[in-house]
């Protein structure tokens, strides 16, 4: 059913999934990679974490410390997220104001073209 399939795609949620690992585990895993010099895959296996998840955490920690400039810091990412949200709200407000402007312009035009009863 093509209609059902397209309906499913449109109902996907944009809410972020909850974090599966506590912050303490993230911090411990990143600290262990940095202090021991062991490969990420070995540390991940020892802690029961997927190696690519740990790799991402290490990269983010490096960006937060200013050691990488190929990704945003956590602070910059949060600011960007907030600005995007604010921008979307402003766009919605602008659309409402445009619609109201058109409506009132039409009302003014109607009142001018009506014959007066005086």
Coordinates of C-alpha atoms in Angstrom, one line a residue:
X1 CA 0.0 0.0 0.0
X2 CA 1.8 3.2 -1.1
X3 CA -0.4 5.5 0.9
X4 CA 0.3 3.6 4.1
X5 CA 4.0 3.6 3.5
X6 CA 4.2 7.3 3.0
X7 CA 2.1 7.8 6.1
X8 CA 4.7 5.9 8.1
X9 CA 7.5 8.1 6.9
X10 CA 5.7 11.3 7.8
X11 CA 5.0 10.2 11.4
X12 CA 8.6 9.7 12.4
X13 CA 9.5 11.5 15.6
X14 CA 12.1 14.2 15.7
X15 CA 12.6 13.9 19.5
X16 CA 16.1 12.8 20.4
X17 CA 16.4 9.3 21.9
X18 CA 17.3 9.2 25.5
X19 CA 21.0 8.6 26.4
X20 CA 21.7 5.0 27.0
X21 CA 24.9 5.5 28.9
X22 CA 25.2 7.6 32.0
X23 CA 27.5 10.7 31.9
X24 CA 29.8 9.1 34.5
X25 CA 30.4 6.1 32.2
X26 CA 31.2 8.5 29.3
X27 CA 33.6 10.5 31.4
X28 CA 35.3 7.4 32.7
X29 CA 35.7 5.8 29.3
X30 CA 37.1 9.0 27.7
X31 CA 39.5 9.5 30.6
X32 CA 40.7 5.9 30.3
X33 CA 41.4 6.3 26.6
X34 CA 43.3 9.5 27.2
X35 CA 45.3 8.4 30.2
X36 CA 46.2 4.8 29.3
X37 CA 46.8 5.3 25.6
X38 CA 45.0 2.0 24.9
X39 CA 43.1 1.6 21.7
X40 CA 39.5 2.8 21.8
X41 CA 38.3 -0.6 20.7
X42 CA 39.9 -2.3 23.7
X43 CA 38.6 0.2 26.2
X44 CA 35.2 0.0 24.7
X45 CA 35.2 -3.8 24.9
X46 CA 36.3 -3.8 28.5
X47 CA 33.5 -1.3 29.4
X48 CA 30.8 -2.9 27.3
X49 CA 30.4 0.1 25.0
X50 CA 30.2 0.1 21.2
X51 CA 33.6 1.2 19.9
X52 CA 32.1 3.9 17.6
X53 CA 30.1 5.4 20.4
X54 CA 33.3 5.7 22.5
X55 CA 35.2 7.1 19.4
X56 CA 32.5 9.8 19.1
X57 CA 32.8 10.6 22.8
X58 CA 36.5 10.9 22.6
X59 CA 36.3 13.2 19.6
X60 CA 33.7 15.4 21.3
X61 CA 35.9 15.6 24.4
X62 CA 38.8 16.7 22.2
X63 CA 36.7 19.4 20.6
X64 CA 35.5 20.6 24.0
X65 CA 39.2 21.0 25.1
X66 CA 40.0 22.8 21.8
X67 CA 42.2 20.0 20.5
X68 CA 40.0 19.6 17.4
X69 CA 38.5 22.2 15.2
X70 CA 36.6 19.9 12.8
X71 CA 33.5 19.7 15.1
X72 CA 31.6 22.1 17.3
X73 CA 32.1 22.1 21.1
X74 CA 29.2 21.0 23.2
X75 CA 28.6 24.6 24.2
X76 CA 28.6 25.7 20.5
X77 CA 26.3 22.8 19.6
X78 CA 23.8 23.8 22.3
X79 CA 23.9 27.4 21.2
X80 CA 23.3 26.4 17.6
X81 CA 20.4 24.2 18.6
X82 CA 18.8 27.1 20.6
X83 CA 19.3 29.5 17.7
X84 CA 17.7 27.1 15.3
X85 CA 14.7 26.7 17.6
X86 CA 14.4 30.5 18.0
X87 CA 14.7 31.0 14.2
X88 CA 11.9 28.5 13.6
X89 CA 9.7 30.3 16.2
X90 CA 10.4 33.6 14.5
X91 CA 9.6 32.2 11.1
X92 CA 6.2 30.9 12.4
X93 CA 5.4 34.2 14.0
X94 CA 6.4 36.0 10.7
X95 CA 4.0 33.7 8.7
X96 CA 1.2 34.5 11.2
X97 CA 1.8 38.2 10.8
X98 CA 1.9 38.0 7.0
X99 CA -1.4 36.2 7.0
X100 CA -2.9 38.7 9.4
X101 CA -1.6 41.6 7.2
X102 CA -3.3 40.1 4.1
X103 CA -6.5 39.5 6.0
X104 CA -6.7 43.1 7.3
X105 CA -5.7 44.5 3.9
X106 CA -8.6 42.6 2.4
X107 CA -11.0 43.9 5.1
X108 CA -9.9 47.5 4.4
X109 CA -10.3 47.0 0.7
X110 CA -13.8 45.6 1.2
X111 CA -14.9 48.5 3.4
X112 CA -13.7 51.0 0.8
X113 CA -15.5 49.3 -2.1
X114 CA -18.9 49.0 -0.2
X115 CA -21.4 51.6 -1.1
X116 CA -22.0 53.9 1.8
X117 CA -25.4 54.2 3.3
X118 CA -25.2 57.9 4.2

